[in-house]
Amino acid sequence: MRPLLLPLAALSLAAAAPAPAPLSPTEIVAAAPASAWRAIDPATLLVLDLAQGGRAVIALAPGFAPAHVANIVALVRAGWFDGNAIVRVQDNYVVQWGGAPAPGRMRPKSLVAHPPAEYERPRAGLALRALPGRDVYAAQTGFVGGFPVASDGRTAWLAHCYAMVGVGRDMPPDTGDGSELYAVIGQAPRHLDRNIALVGRVIDGMERLAALPRGGAALGFYASPAENSPILRARLASDMPPAERPHYEEMDVASPSFATYLAAKTNRRDAFFVRPANALDLCAAPVPTRPAGAGSPH
Amino acid sequence: MRPLLLPLAALSLAAAAPAPAPLSPTEIVAAAPASAWRAIDPATLLVLDLAQGGRAVIALAPGFAPAHVANIVALVRAGWFDGNAIVRVQDNYVVQWGGAPAPGRMRPKSLVAHPPAEYERPRAGLALRALPGRDVYAAQTGFVGGFPVASDGRTAWLAHCYAMVGVGRDMPPDTGDGSELYAVIGQAPRHLDRNIALVGRVIDGMERLAALPRGGAALGFYASPAENSPILRARLASDMPPAERPHYEEMDVASPSFATYLAAKTNRRDAFFVRPANALDLCAAPVPTRPAGAGSPH
């Protein structure tokens, strides 16, 4: 395993190391037993087929934004996102898609035009795997399922970490109807927390969204439709034919493997590091995910 | 001014707002008087001409890593980076370039093969514009010139925020000779602070580096040289003919405008926001920079 930032020439040095170093977070994830993983419900997986090739797969969070997620499911089933496009890529901020639909596509009648402001929910009832240590923005942070969560003790909310997906909206009191979505592609814009509805996290294909050309118009919008990056099709995994349906797993945040992962992220002791940080930002510890069946037998 | 994440259709809403909202950070920067800006020394500006088109401009930080910066200057003047390439793009982590040089290019004789570990420096003597509020990783944070800085009170170090540039290295006790550099393109990897020498910040062209295709080999390296993204030429701005030389300014972190900028970043009160954060991460407040002469007369 090559350490972080290691130039190509260093392989021989690593091979000559006298004793095995503690595992890196990546190695911990690779070594985690099957019991540390759990399947993600395919009814919560939104699969975007991208014109550039490949997919972006989003795990939705109905436990935090049920009305917005229900709208998104209705929009997906009505074909709203099919032939739609990514229209905005603002560096170190967001990729955004949706908006004006392809010809003949309309909002479904079942859509709630003005969903409630699902910016936070009661803390009670959440299995929050707390992250020890301080946070800049909230009294408490941690993980619920595969999602980064912040809390003031009374309520809890999804945090704007890299790859989180939210619902574009107009000015208050509008909350967005789910027809326009964005994903975070830079430093966590945590100032957006509780100002906008987060609805999920990109668990596969972020490298496709984040590498799109930045838009040249204001706020990173593409200056002309010719620059848009089309979305061929959007489906829920559970609506796909079984033979085509992708399956994903996330690390169980209650598992010993996840505890080991967090500890290693907090204090890197693998060979490259000379000074462990003894600290870990919520957004620097994404919950590991993988295609189901990706694990090797341990 | 269109608010954040505003769909295109909302312009009419914004125009109908009853009273002008407090300024956004972007508006504060645009309105800052000339006295809030100071020129960046062209001898500290590293200009990379990219084969993809355009440039990446890096402001070097000799006050934090003098030996590494001196090495980089010597390498630039020896042509080390001319015809070299970006060889690694790891999503939500780093872009890396340098490494094997073009044919006929060699390390200059003046290069210090093993510079000292310039991972931190004394806190004393630094004009640190402190950022109030807590940080996940350090007792104190703030800004020195255009750079994000963390400190434990005794020493201070550059922080691994988005766009910061560091020196790739092998295992300890090697510190890297400056021939291979990286820039941060995702969530701040603050665990690298004090484990590696940071030498500057990309102040123009980050959107070019960050949008490069991610590498498919381990750690985001490109799998074949054909995928590399070439660097045509690297020069110090001060070595360029005056007619070609770019000039940049950064906001003076001691200026009232910067104080207003930080306050607005801490508590967004422009029209879009319903709940100001009352918090600000060091890496969420990059020091504004611009091409010299970009300001309008205020």
XYZ file of C-alpha atoms in Angstrom, chain B residues 65-218:
154
model
C 8.908 27.445 4.217
C 11.943 29.458 3.070
C 14.160 26.512 2.159
C 11.429 24.746 0.227
C 10.430 27.938 -1.569
C 14.077 28.616 -2.463
C 14.260 25.116 -3.916
C 11.093 25.652 -5.920
C 12.441 28.939 -7.295
C 15.676 27.192 -8.294
C 13.721 24.364 -9.940
C 11.520 26.819 -11.837
C 14.555 28.724 -13.114
C 16.207 25.451 -14.155
C 13.145 24.585 -16.221
C 12.226 21.574 -14.090
C 8.484 22.118 -14.475
C 8.594 23.092 -18.181
C 7.155 20.192 -20.148
C 6.439 18.416 -16.891
C 2.897 17.298 -16.064
C 0.062 16.810 -13.628
C 0.209 13.100 -12.950
C -2.294 12.603 -10.151
C -5.825 13.831 -9.448
C -7.478 12.139 -6.486
C -11.069 13.174 -5.934
C -11.745 15.220 -2.798
C -8.030 15.287 -2.045
C -5.179 16.563 -4.239
C -3.864 17.386 -7.703
C -0.143 16.581 -7.965
C 2.503 17.547 -10.508
C 6.254 17.471 -11.019
C 8.073 14.215 -10.546
C 9.902 12.912 -13.585
C 11.071 15.902 -15.644
C 11.030 16.371 -19.384
C 14.065 14.981 -21.260
C 17.143 17.112 -20.697
C 15.823 18.712 -17.522
C 17.751 18.109 -14.342
C 17.651 19.241 -10.768
C 19.854 22.342 -10.419
C 23.104 21.941 -8.507
C 21.985 24.543 -5.973
C 19.052 22.375 -4.864
C 18.970 21.341 -1.216
C 18.255 17.632 -1.466
C 16.891 17.351 2.065
C 15.491 20.647 3.296
C 14.645 21.037 6.977
C 11.156 20.040 8.092
C 9.487 23.419 7.651
C 6.180 22.147 8.965
C 5.806 24.936 11.517
C 7.604 28.089 12.623
C 7.648 30.254 15.737
C 4.382 32.052 16.401
C 6.366 35.083 17.512
C 6.969 37.646 14.793
C 3.850 36.781 12.818
C 1.154 39.381 12.180
C -1.662 36.892 12.724
C -5.129 38.238 12.046
C -6.909 35.914 14.472
C -10.199 34.287 13.604
C -12.435 34.215 16.662
C -14.239 31.006 17.431
C -13.129 27.457 17.743
C -11.281 25.173 15.376
C -11.404 21.388 15.244
C -7.640 20.971 14.914
C -5.834 23.866 16.605
C -6.037 26.173 19.605
C -5.972 29.256 17.403
C -6.460 30.056 13.735
C -6.282 33.109 11.545
C -4.564 34.634 8.565
C -1.060 35.812 7.764
C -0.981 37.705 4.510
C -3.140 35.687 2.169
C -2.661 32.383 3.976
C -4.759 30.387 6.456
C -2.721 29.688 9.571
C -3.164 27.586 12.699
C -1.239 27.879 15.935
C -0.833 26.327 19.350
C 0.433 29.640 20.740
C 4.072 28.627 20.555
C 4.399 27.726 16.887
C 2.290 28.441 13.823
C 1.765 26.604 10.569
C -0.012 26.903 7.259
C -3.292 24.973 7.203
C -4.346 22.478 4.536
C -7.309 24.422 3.173
C -8.697 24.187 -0.347
C -6.137 25.481 -2.909
C -3.166 25.267 -0.564
C -0.001 23.932 -2.201
C 2.441 21.522 -0.563
C 5.570 19.531 -1.290
C 5.188 15.833 -2.002
C 7.617 13.737 -0.010
C 8.687 10.201 0.732
C 8.694 8.653 4.178
C 10.244 10.389 7.188
C 12.758 11.870 7.612
C 12.550 12.987 3.991
C 10.779 16.320 3.485
C 10.692 16.511 -0.303
C 12.942 18.754 -2.386
C 10.156 20.746 -4.057
C 10.284 18.909 -7.368
C 6.827 17.440 -6.810
C 3.968 19.649 -5.636
C 0.285 19.191 -4.868
C -2.764 21.384 -4.416
C -5.773 20.569 -2.224
C -9.005 20.081 -4.245
C -11.559 18.967 -1.661
C -12.480 19.049 1.992
C -9.498 20.393 3.943
C -7.175 17.455 4.836
C -6.104 19.134 8.060
C -4.617 15.865 9.329
C -1.716 16.649 6.993
C -0.941 19.875 8.872
C 2.574 19.715 10.343
C 3.216 16.453 8.494
C 4.287 18.003 5.250
C 5.613 21.356 4.026
C 3.015 23.752 2.688
C 4.548 26.386 0.442
C 1.744 28.512 -0.980
C -1.780 28.882 -2.292
C -3.313 28.801 -5.753
C -4.824 32.271 -6.187
C -5.944 31.946 -9.801
C -6.865 28.973 -11.948
C -8.014 26.553 -9.232
C -11.071 25.845 -11.364
C -8.711 24.444 -14.006
C -6.829 22.143 -11.633
C -9.915 20.977 -9.753
C -11.844 20.044 -12.900
C -9.206 17.685 -14.277
C -10.301 14.083 -14.781
C -9.631 11.947 -11.727
C -6.918 9.341 -12.126
C -7.924 5.700 -12.325
C -4.868 4.117 -10.714
C -4.192 3.821 -6.980
